XYZ file of C-alpha atoms in Angstrom:
698
model
C -20.887 -44.529 33.987
C -18.496 -47.298 35.082
C -14.742 -46.872 35.021
C -14.653 -49.277 32.068
C -16.643 -46.710 30.114
C -14.043 -44.016 30.623
C -13.633 -41.795 27.601
C -10.985 -43.230 25.241
C -11.215 -40.471 22.644
C -13.344 -41.034 19.575
C -13.475 -37.527 18.164
C -11.901 -37.071 14.753
C -8.346 -35.810 14.480
C -8.073 -32.066 14.311
C -11.059 -31.413 16.573
C -10.717 -28.040 18.226
C -13.072 -28.560 21.142
C -11.478 -27.643 24.433
C -13.357 -27.508 27.731
C -12.567 -29.448 30.881
C -10.398 -32.542 31.125
C -9.617 -34.731 34.119
C -6.352 -36.688 33.915
C -6.459 -39.599 36.349
C -4.403 -42.716 37.084
C -5.696 -46.005 35.711
C -4.232 -47.930 38.641
C -5.249 -47.170 42.243
C -3.319 -44.168 43.481
C -1.587 -43.769 46.810
C -3.696 -42.048 49.412
C -6.956 -44.000 49.203
C -9.377 -41.085 48.875
C -7.267 -39.675 46.052
C -8.230 -42.455 43.658
C -10.164 -41.200 40.647
C -13.723 -42.563 41.217
C -14.484 -39.878 43.857
C -13.266 -37.177 41.455
C -15.322 -38.619 38.631
C -18.387 -38.803 40.864
C -17.806 -35.261 42.174
C -17.557 -33.881 38.644
C -20.791 -35.613 37.691
C -22.539 -34.443 40.860
C -21.500 -30.871 40.137
C -22.893 -31.323 36.598
C -19.503 -30.432 35.077
C -19.188 -31.578 31.474
C -15.727 -33.098 31.109
C -13.530 -35.683 29.465
C -11.835 -38.295 31.634
C -8.517 -39.750 30.443
C -6.845 -42.557 32.370
C -3.033 -42.703 32.434
C -0.761 -45.607 33.244
C 2.848 -46.607 32.676
C 2.258 -49.050 29.833
C -0.704 -48.600 27.516
C -1.657 -44.928 27.859
C 1.281 -42.859 29.031
C 1.630 -39.142 29.663
C 2.913 -38.811 26.080
C -0.211 -40.538 24.766
C -2.420 -38.241 26.838
C -0.676 -35.141 25.517
C -1.058 -36.431 21.973
C -4.794 -36.946 22.547
C -5.246 -33.441 23.897
C -3.133 -31.894 21.143
C -4.764 -33.709 18.262
C -8.055 -35.307 19.180
C -9.804 -33.449 21.994
C -8.375 -30.022 21.316
C -6.616 -27.657 23.712
C -8.383 -27.796 27.101
C -9.331 -24.738 29.121
C -9.048 -26.451 32.514
C -7.282 -29.664 33.506
C -8.034 -31.404 36.813
C -5.202 -33.469 38.302
C -5.212 -35.693 41.343
C -2.762 -34.875 44.113
C -1.651 -38.497 44.108
C 0.872 -40.798 42.498
C 0.482 -44.117 40.720
C 2.477 -46.114 38.154
C 2.980 -43.739 35.233
C 1.029 -40.933 36.930
C 2.907 -37.898 38.227
C 0.829 -34.726 38.815
C 3.936 -32.507 38.866
C 5.034 -33.710 35.427
C 1.481 -33.610 34.079
C 0.997 -29.994 35.170
C 4.306 -29.034 33.568
C 3.406 -30.789 30.319
C -0.050 -29.206 30.178
C 1.411 -25.708 30.387
C 4.091 -26.585 27.865
C 1.534 -27.770 25.321
C -1.289 -25.357 26.132
C 0.020 -21.963 27.321
C -3.484 -20.717 28.223
C -4.605 -23.772 30.186
C -5.371 -23.620 33.916
C -4.411 -26.685 35.948
C -6.188 -27.616 39.176
C -4.697 -29.951 41.776
C -7.426 -31.878 43.563
C -6.730 -33.602 46.889
C -8.454 -34.654 50.049
C -7.073 -31.681 51.970
C -6.936 -28.991 49.286
C -6.032 -25.561 50.632
C -5.281 -26.880 54.113
C -2.085 -28.369 52.664
C 0.877 -26.275 53.850
C 2.135 -25.669 50.312
C 0.932 -28.027 47.564
C 2.849 -25.987 44.993
C 6.165 -27.124 46.403
C 5.257 -30.563 45.057
C 3.470 -29.436 41.887
C 5.065 -26.152 40.819
C 3.111 -25.778 37.590
C -0.397 -26.140 39.042
C -2.449 -22.935 39.101
C -4.869 -23.905 41.857
C -5.262 -26.490 44.608
C -8.577 -27.411 46.185
C -10.357 -30.154 48.062
C -12.667 -32.443 46.165
C -15.712 -30.677 47.682
C -14.575 -27.313 46.234
C -14.901 -28.138 42.524
C -17.500 -25.476 41.774
C -15.662 -22.476 43.249
C -12.284 -23.509 41.861
C -13.760 -24.083 38.395
C -15.387 -20.641 38.465
C -12.037 -18.895 38.827
C -10.103 -21.360 36.641
C -12.422 -20.621 33.716
C -12.209 -16.867 34.254
C -9.561 -15.470 31.868
C -9.442 -12.249 33.920
C -8.176 -14.060 37.008
C -4.521 -13.205 37.644
C -1.956 -13.248 40.426
C -3.515 -10.205 42.117
C -7.093 -11.527 42.239
C -8.484 -12.826 45.509
C -9.447 -16.503 45.614
C -12.564 -17.957 47.268
C -12.324 -19.873 50.527
C -11.052 -23.410 50.144
C -8.920 -22.653 47.066
C -5.165 -22.103 47.064
C -3.588 -20.073 44.249
C -0.069 -20.495 42.893
C 0.763 -16.820 42.407
C 4.228 -17.679 41.084
C 2.938 -19.569 38.039
C 0.721 -16.638 37.042
C 3.709 -14.287 37.218
C 5.808 -16.753 35.269
C 3.227 -17.122 32.506
C 2.916 -13.365 32.171
C 6.670 -13.158 31.588
C 6.503 -16.012 29.121
C 3.852 -14.175 27.099
C 6.386 -11.416 26.562
C 9.041 -13.917 25.461
C 6.708 -15.737 23.074
C 5.630 -12.451 21.502
C 9.243 -11.617 20.632
C 11.886 -13.357 18.569
C 13.901 -14.195 21.672
C 14.486 -17.896 21.540
C 14.928 -18.739 25.183
C 14.900 -17.847 28.822
C 16.851 -19.871 31.336
C 15.803 -20.194 34.952
C 18.201 -21.065 37.724
C 21.493 -22.832 37.451
C 22.166 -26.285 36.112
C 20.117 -28.177 33.562
C 16.678 -26.884 34.485
C 13.918 -25.151 32.570
C 14.575 -23.601 29.176
C 11.475 -22.210 27.534
C 11.550 -22.153 23.751
C 9.359 -20.182 21.407
C 7.673 -23.224 19.869
C 4.787 -22.768 17.429
C 1.369 -24.356 17.781
C -0.767 -25.030 14.704
C -4.133 -23.245 14.925
C -7.433 -24.996 14.308
C -7.952 -22.951 11.151
C -6.478 -20.016 9.235
C -8.067 -16.761 8.094
C -9.241 -17.192 4.519
C -6.554 -14.891 3.116
C -3.808 -17.054 4.654
C -5.005 -20.406 3.344
C -3.100 -22.323 0.689
C -5.950 -22.005 -1.803
C -6.214 -18.250 -1.376
C -2.456 -17.696 -1.772
C -2.263 -19.881 -4.885
C -5.256 -18.131 -6.433
C -3.747 -14.624 -6.457
C -2.694 -12.763 -9.588
C 1.071 -12.654 -10.026
C 4.035 -12.037 -12.287
C 5.703 -15.406 -12.684
C 9.451 -15.809 -12.302
C 12.239 -18.345 -12.571
C 13.407 -20.005 -9.352
C 16.401 -22.274 -8.764
C 16.352 -24.336 -5.561
C 19.662 -25.828 -4.410
C 20.431 -28.557 -1.878
C 24.080 -28.003 -0.845
C 26.607 -30.814 -0.795
C 27.011 -32.817 2.380
C 30.187 -34.593 1.283
C 32.416 -32.351 3.360
C 30.461 -33.082 6.520
C 30.306 -36.818 5.851
C 34.018 -36.892 5.139
C 33.569 -39.304 2.240
C 31.611 -39.171 -0.983
C 28.811 -41.569 -0.130
C 25.457 -41.466 -1.912
C 22.897 -39.124 -0.353
C 20.111 -40.946 1.473
C 16.980 -39.086 0.374
C 15.789 -36.171 -1.729
C 15.021 -33.138 0.441
C 11.245 -33.330 0.887
C 11.005 -29.798 2.270
C 12.559 -28.411 -0.906
C 10.280 -30.522 -3.093
C 7.174 -29.341 -1.235
C 8.210 -25.718 -1.761
C 8.941 -26.459 -5.417
C 5.476 -27.974 -5.811
C 3.836 -24.877 -4.315
C 5.837 -22.517 -6.520
C 4.953 -24.556 -9.616
C 1.302 -24.633 -8.600
C 1.445 -20.832 -8.371
C 2.823 -20.660 -11.923
C 6.515 -20.008 -11.294
C 9.184 -21.950 -13.215
C 11.293 -24.098 -10.878
C 14.452 -26.182 -11.154
C 16.057 -28.216 -8.361
C 19.761 -29.039 -7.984
C 20.937 -31.562 -5.414
C 24.703 -31.160 -5.560
C 25.505 -34.648 -4.312
C 22.915 -36.595 -6.326
C 23.491 -34.555 -9.475
C 27.294 -34.513 -9.167
C 27.453 -30.732 -9.554
C 30.212 -28.683 -7.918
C 30.019 -25.052 -6.810
C 31.271 -23.486 -10.093
C 28.713 -25.562 -12.008
C 25.901 -24.379 -9.710
C 26.931 -20.769 -10.356
C 27.093 -21.459 -14.077
C 23.518 -22.784 -14.000
C 22.399 -19.684 -12.078
C 23.663 -17.410 -14.848
C 22.756 -19.582 -17.825
C 19.254 -20.209 -16.530
C 18.548 -16.497 -16.077
C 16.972 -17.176 -12.691
C 15.319 -14.407 -10.736
C 15.486 -16.147 -7.363
C 17.970 -18.568 -5.818
C 16.604 -20.591 -2.896
C 18.985 -22.663 -0.762
C 18.206 -25.062 2.061
C 20.614 -25.749 4.922
C 21.033 -27.952 7.920
C 23.436 -26.704 10.582
C 26.612 -28.378 9.191
C 25.754 -27.468 5.573
C 25.129 -23.811 6.404
C 28.699 -22.799 5.428
C 28.162 -24.513 2.049
C 24.889 -22.641 1.558
C 26.606 -19.328 2.284
C 29.349 -20.161 -0.242
C 26.735 -20.866 -2.943
C 24.874 -17.631 -2.257
C 28.080 -15.620 -2.152
C 29.393 -16.934 -5.475
C 25.975 -16.583 -7.108
C 25.803 -12.942 -6.030
C 29.227 -12.292 -7.533
C 28.106 -13.777 -10.847
C 24.705 -12.107 -10.822
C 24.325 -9.263 -8.282
C 20.656 -8.830 -9.230
C 19.581 -12.317 -8.163
C 17.631 -12.473 -4.917
C 18.729 -15.167 -2.475
C 16.563 -16.965 0.078
C 17.809 -19.340 2.775
C 15.372 -21.861 4.222
C 15.436 -25.175 6.044
C 16.297 -26.294 9.544
C 19.173 -23.941 10.249
C 17.339 -20.901 8.902
C 14.488 -21.662 11.282
C 16.516 -22.266 14.430
C 19.018 -19.417 14.014
C 17.447 -16.839 11.677
C 18.951 -13.723 13.261
C 22.527 -14.846 12.761
C 21.752 -16.157 9.274
C 20.420 -12.732 8.319
C 23.801 -11.180 9.112
C 25.265 -12.876 6.024
C 25.131 -10.147 3.377
C 24.868 -12.642 0.526
C 21.510 -13.842 1.899
C 18.675 -11.440 1.140
C 15.899 -13.263 2.970
C 15.672 -15.942 5.654
C 12.501 -18.069 5.507
C 11.585 -19.279 8.989
C 9.554 -22.414 9.674
C 7.279 -24.152 7.212
C 7.938 -22.103 4.123
C 5.577 -23.362 1.404
C 3.281 -20.321 1.558
C 6.088 -17.983 2.590
C 8.071 -18.906 -0.526
C 5.142 -18.222 -2.844
C 4.373 -14.838 -1.300
C 8.034 -13.822 -1.220
C 8.742 -14.791 -4.831
C 5.544 -12.978 -5.835
C 6.792 -9.838 -4.067
C 10.242 -10.101 -5.675
C 8.730 -10.443 -9.146
C 6.429 -7.470 -8.504
C 9.416 -5.365 -7.344
C 7.622 -4.905 -4.012
C 10.312 -4.054 -1.470
C 7.864 -3.902 1.448
C 7.793 -7.491 2.669
C 6.582 -6.648 6.184
C 3.167 -8.179 5.417
C 4.746 -11.547 4.530
C 4.944 -13.567 7.712
C 7.883 -15.885 8.373
C 10.680 -13.698 6.996
C 13.840 -12.296 8.576
C 15.834 -9.821 6.494
C 17.972 -6.678 6.669
C 16.726 -3.173 6.192
C 18.567 -0.674 3.960
C 20.465 0.606 7.005
C 21.590 -2.885 7.989
C 19.126 -3.515 10.831
C 17.673 -7.008 11.193
C 13.925 -7.052 10.516
C 11.629 -9.943 11.487
C 8.127 -9.948 10.042
C 6.693 -12.260 12.698
C 5.909 -15.949 12.752
C 3.684 -17.504 10.099
C 0.924 -19.711 11.420
C 1.417 -23.390 10.714
C -0.993 -24.887 8.201
C -3.528 -26.999 10.106
C -4.435 -29.160 7.079
C -1.457 -30.783 5.369
C -3.666 -32.201 2.608
C -3.972 -28.635 1.278
C -0.403 -28.794 -0.021
C 0.311 -30.385 -3.406
C 2.503 -33.509 -3.202
C 6.296 -33.003 -3.277
C 7.568 -32.255 -6.806
C 9.453 -35.530 -7.241
C 9.587 -34.955 -11.005
C 12.161 -32.203 -10.398
C 14.647 -34.741 -8.997
C 17.073 -35.535 -11.775
C 18.551 -38.794 -10.504
C 16.310 -40.710 -8.088
C 18.584 -43.720 -8.551
C 21.448 -41.789 -6.918
C 19.776 -41.852 -3.482
C 20.780 -44.869 -1.397
C 19.852 -45.065 2.285
C 22.400 -47.267 4.031
C 19.783 -49.726 5.282
C 17.688 -49.924 2.091
C 16.898 -53.429 0.868
C 15.436 -52.562 -2.541
C 16.077 -49.577 -4.808
C 14.749 -47.132 -5.774
C 13.652 -45.793 -2.398
C 11.436 -42.763 -1.880
C 10.897 -40.796 1.340
C 7.390 -39.909 2.530
C 6.223 -37.722 5.408
C 2.684 -38.195 6.685
C 2.886 -35.839 9.664
C 4.569 -32.766 11.066
C 5.188 -31.961 14.699
C 5.884 -33.832 17.913
C 4.317 -33.651 21.380
C 7.603 -34.684 23.019
C 9.809 -32.424 25.119
C 13.210 -33.954 24.299
C 15.756 -31.240 24.978
C 18.125 -32.158 22.134
C 15.458 -32.120 19.399
C 14.383 -29.284 17.123
C 11.237 -30.804 15.621
C 8.941 -28.861 17.918
C 10.732 -25.600 17.077
C 10.030 -26.109 13.385
C 6.771 -28.043 13.120
C 5.222 -27.313 16.494
C 3.977 -29.352 19.427
C 0.650 -30.318 17.929
C 1.190 -33.194 15.493
C -0.683 -32.731 12.221
C -1.371 -35.715 10.002
C -2.243 -35.979 6.349
C -5.236 -38.148 5.562
C -4.467 -41.817 4.847
C -6.059 -41.418 1.404
C -3.752 -38.520 0.565
C -0.680 -40.548 1.546
C -1.826 -43.587 -0.444
C -2.238 -41.405 -3.548
C 1.348 -40.149 -3.184
C 2.721 -43.671 -2.713
C 0.748 -44.975 -5.692
C 2.217 -42.192 -7.839
C 5.761 -43.023 -6.662
C 5.302 -46.695 -7.482
C 3.620 -46.237 -10.848
C 5.766 -43.341 -12.114
C 9.199 -44.043 -10.651
C 9.106 -47.769 -9.912
C 9.711 -47.204 -6.212
C 10.084 -50.475 -4.274
C 10.671 -49.161 -0.779
C 9.085 -46.315 1.202
C 10.945 -44.721 4.114
C 8.804 -42.626 6.435
C 10.656 -39.572 7.744
C 8.137 -38.834 10.510
C 8.973 -38.481 14.188
C 5.837 -39.970 15.776
C 3.887 -41.735 13.057
C 2.656 -44.430 15.456
C 1.277 -41.885 17.915
C -1.783 -41.582 15.700
C -3.132 -45.107 15.925
C -6.350 -44.388 13.968
C -4.184 -43.134 11.090
C -2.020 -46.266 11.148
C -5.071 -48.551 11.162
C -6.724 -46.849 8.200
C -3.485 -46.414 6.262
C -2.568 -50.086 6.604
C -6.081 -51.139 5.560
C -5.846 -49.001 2.413
C -2.293 -50.084 1.583
C -3.310 -53.748 1.734
C -5.810 -53.068 -1.030
C -3.151 -51.722 -3.400
C -1.955 -54.079 -6.176
C 1.771 -53.681 -5.391
C 3.986 -54.824 -2.529
C 6.433 -52.534 -0.763
C 9.080 -52.581 1.896
C 8.482 -49.971 4.600
C 10.919 -48.386 7.024
C 10.665 -45.591 9.584
C 13.937 -43.759 9.069
C 13.963 -41.660 12.247
C 12.837 -44.471 14.510
C 9.842 -44.658 16.821
C 9.130 -43.679 20.393
C 9.065 -46.785 22.565
C 6.024 -45.463 24.420
C 3.992 -44.974 21.239
C 3.956 -48.524 19.913
C 2.083 -51.661 20.867
C 1.669 -55.135 19.422
C -1.394 -54.187 17.362
C 0.253 -51.235 15.605
C 3.538 -53.015 14.921
C 1.652 -56.034 13.575
C -0.350 -53.854 11.192
C 2.806 -52.202 9.873
C 4.664 -55.508 9.591
C 1.832 -56.999 7.551
C 2.090 -54.205 4.949
C 5.872 -54.307 4.586
C 7.673 -53.062 7.709
C 10.772 -55.211 8.200
C 12.694 -53.428 10.910
C 12.031 -50.869 13.572
C 14.346 -48.460 15.361
C 13.746 -46.894 18.748
C 15.091 -43.589 20.002
C 16.341 -44.829 23.372
C 19.086 -42.221 23.942
C 20.234 -43.276 27.430
C 20.344 -46.269 29.752
C 20.330 -43.998 32.785
C 16.907 -43.230 34.269
C 18.399 -40.055 35.734
C 19.653 -38.781 32.364
C 16.360 -39.702 30.680
C 14.652 -37.329 33.100
C 17.219 -34.579 32.523
C 16.651 -34.674 28.739
C 12.852 -34.885 29.229
C 12.613 -38.018 27.119
C 9.378 -39.060 28.798
C 10.121 -42.813 28.797
C 11.673 -45.306 31.187
C 13.781 -48.394 30.616
C 10.958 -50.837 31.301
C 8.901 -49.268 28.535
C 11.859 -49.585 26.168
C 12.320 -53.238 27.103
C 8.653 -53.938 26.415
C 8.740 -52.217 22.997
C 11.912 -54.012 21.883
C 10.618 -57.400 23.056
C 7.317 -56.816 21.243
C 9.100 -55.946 17.985
C 11.390 -58.970 18.243
C 8.412 -61.206 18.969
C 6.829 -60.060 15.714
C 9.938 -60.977 13.738
C 11.088 -57.397 13.146
C 14.768 -56.480 13.121
C 15.427 -53.932 15.844
C 17.653 -50.878 15.964
C 18.587 -48.803 18.983
C 19.624 -45.143 18.784
C 21.723 -43.954 21.735
C 23.387 -40.633 22.571
C 26.626 -40.059 24.419
C 27.507 -36.759 26.085
C 24.002 -35.714 27.067
C 23.437 -33.111 29.793
C 23.754 -34.937 33.088
C 25.940 -37.656 31.595
C 29.032 -38.880 33.394
C 31.279 -41.922 33.099
C 28.837 -44.108 35.015
C 25.715 -43.096 33.094
C 27.367 -43.604 29.705
C 28.482 -47.080 30.721
C 24.886 -47.702 31.867
C 23.784 -46.748 28.366
C 26.263 -49.114 26.733
C 25.274 -52.020 28.982
C 21.577 -51.292 28.368
C 22.211 -51.616 24.632
C 23.915 -54.956 25.255
C 21.032 -56.086 27.466
C 18.421 -55.163 24.857
C 20.483 -56.970 22.209
C 18.981 -55.008 19.332
C 20.327 -56.077 15.977
C 21.980 -52.721 15.337
C 22.998 -50.029 17.808
C 23.995 -46.506 16.837
C 25.966 -44.596 19.443
C 25.926 -40.937 18.461
C 27.669 -38.089 20.204
C 25.247 -35.331 21.113
C 25.345 -32.286 18.863
C 23.815 -29.252 20.614
C 22.179 -27.650 17.605
C 21.425 -23.931 17.949
C 17.769 -23.444 18.818
C 17.507 -26.636 20.827
C 16.977 -26.555 24.564
C 20.207 -28.437 25.183
C 22.172 -25.793 23.265
C 21.118 -23.109 25.714
C 21.658 -25.362 28.721
C 25.246 -26.110 27.696
C 25.903 -22.559 26.505
C 24.825 -21.064 29.843
C 27.436 -23.224 31.584
C 30.224 -22.531 29.070
C 30.362 -26.141 27.899
C 30.189 -25.547 24.125
C 33.678 -25.602 22.624
C 33.048 -24.911 18.937
C 30.579 -22.935 16.886
C 32.088 -24.020 13.589
C 28.889 -25.437 12.121
C 30.738 -27.692 9.690
C 31.714 -29.633 12.838
C 28.081 -30.242 13.824
C 27.539 -33.379 11.780
C 26.268 -36.395 13.678
C 29.511 -38.360 13.224
C 31.969 -35.568 13.966
C 34.048 -35.146 17.087
C 32.304 -33.603 20.099
C 31.784 -29.848 19.940
C 31.155 -29.680 23.688
C 32.354 -31.132 26.947
C 30.639 -31.835 30.256
C 31.630 -30.854 33.758
C 32.902 -34.363 34.494
C 33.891 -35.430 30.963
C 36.292 -33.886 28.463
C 35.510 -33.977 24.756
C 38.305 -36.544 24.326
C 36.798 -38.808 26.971
C 33.354 -38.560 25.347
C 34.935 -39.673 22.071
C 36.771 -42.549 23.767
C 33.520 -43.740 25.359
C 31.797 -43.710 21.965
C 34.526 -45.935 20.527
C 34.273 -48.236 23.523
C 30.486 -48.439 23.009
C 30.874 -49.722 19.448
C 33.534 -52.227 20.500
C 31.539 -53.479 23.488
C 28.386 -53.954 21.435
C 29.647 -55.314 18.121
C 32.750 -57.324 19.044
C 30.795 -59.946 20.941
C 31.159 -63.330 19.200
C 27.416 -63.930 19.149
C 26.736 -60.518 17.583
C 29.417 -61.047 14.926
C 27.984 -64.483 14.083
C 24.464 -63.049 13.881
C 25.483 -60.570 11.210
C 27.608 -63.046 9.266
C 24.735 -65.545 9.109
C 22.484 -62.799 7.795
C 24.511 -62.514 4.552
C 22.475 -64.548 2.068
C 22.673 -62.428 -1.090
C 25.222 -60.238 -2.828
C 23.194 -57.133 -1.911
C 23.307 -58.212 1.729
C 27.069 -58.664 1.434
C 27.472 -55.144 0.035
C 25.285 -53.749 2.831
C 27.264 -55.681 5.447
C 30.584 -54.504 4.027
C 29.492 -50.890 3.967
C 28.009 -51.051 7.458
C 30.919 -52.897 9.027
C 33.426 -50.505 7.454
C 31.529 -47.611 8.979
C 31.296 -49.250 12.397
C 34.956 -50.259 12.512
C 35.911 -46.695 11.596
C 33.878 -45.516 14.601
C 35.643 -48.038 16.839
C 39.245 -47.311 16.063
C 39.746 -44.334 13.754
C 40.339 -40.880 15.143
C 37.459 -38.776 13.864
C 38.487 -35.783 11.863
C 36.696 -32.503 11.480
C 33.792 -32.506 9.109
C 32.607 -36.121 9.228
C 28.865 -36.153 9.707
C 25.462 -34.941 8.697
C 22.805 -33.024 10.571
C 19.531 -34.871 11.007
C 17.885 -31.911 12.622
C 17.963 -33.207 16.164
């Protein structure tokens, strides 16, 4: 088997096979003997069945490798790593990522000297074992033994990292509880979060089909999306219908329950009118979703509804309920907190309410209060491994699709679509992994095409905005989806609302998307400081960003850059590096957002441990609000001043102003320009007041 035949992953998505994986550098590694051919040959000579994945800094990064293991090869039992470095290949980071994604994995550091090294675990703290290349058989024997622990003796020629075994034992206790974090050491170091991992399959009684097929007493459910006007600061049109709410509505309807949906902003309904609908509609259950800054609005709705109808049962779901369920449960107007993906949880909970069953301990994914006021958590619900099992979002329950207007939409009406859930990234400011897990699950391309066809034919949708985090990570999905979409009789504009990872795109994938309607592409760049990028565990470097932006521009796509100011590790110099990096990249649009340390995110605990969070008024946690934190070298006022300077430095360049003026060719473009420029100029010069912003969930 030549190196050119190295395994490039051809198993179908969702495969659960684990086994042994060797992660090796594509380029020659430092150290001569540590290059991967000897390891490959040694594995073959020892007759060890394995998968070999090459890693480099450009085409197949560490992020790509983690995505492959999460989604295509399945969680490995043992991972071999070379004790060597090469462009894009870092055994210390790889070992850390393997444990992060696969808590039961054993990592083995292979080098020319093995156990004779004074202390290989000073360099690679998260490796379990270290051995020479001629000790593969004995090290594999103990690595595959689940009974091996810190107290077990190791064979000759194998070094054991006793500390990592102790650490993992402690982590098992944390993961088994509802404690959200442990913090090690001082400074911005390791924060371990209780992040879910989707299983390969569910027990039959927990599957979507089984839950929907049960006998039940059907009830009346009102689902409410609270207003975001107070956190935006102005009454602008909402961008998208809440897909999470519509998926839950679809499941409840499929189960036979009657469902209505109110979106306060799109429907133009104030709080008294919501309460009036609660009473007039004789609803049994009121479900409310909440992001962090809309949580106070959700509490107000539940409180007023309870006053009008004390018998109604209230459920809070959504991002904030998932990341901070214990504190949410302290609100007496909220009867139940639904944690995580709540489609099946909602059906089982409404069923129990309608059956007057007060024992909800068997329903996973619920936090509530007992009769004596104690907080009760029923345990985490397993994530659904097959997203195709869910019915499509109940778009028919949206009353005014024409009221949703994303700021960068070219053609209305627009509809949002999600094809995946989860993210393999480690970004410390993000909550996606807390909600949807580290393993990224994709719907089938056929399932997505059916939803889009329905949106076009039924609602006249002209533009689809994908709300996914890493849609381009799954290149086989993109290839098949684009092939199918080309065969459809309609033409669409496509956008990826949350942007893409710069290390998960290439010319082929961007070309495919462009040819089926993608017109612009945003990248989550965050910082222009390599040091800060490492602190926030972004997993990319500036060269990779440059390559992605240049590729997109070369394909004729408009480019956006998303940057954050006030990140852990930021100082005056690093923020100015970020601003100048944005200028260097010369993306068409740059968004400079002030970090919001949302509860449940790693960065929240990092800042909280150091006393750097200044406000826990969640209405202040919108993306465009003032800072709610400061840094050791930067006050909140200085962070705000640097944000204003960033907008001025980027947009007040004559060439950038001319570029945007020349782009105005239609009245719609003029309206878009006017709205966008008004927003940007407000960011440049206006003092930001409390309550201007919206939570995107990290």
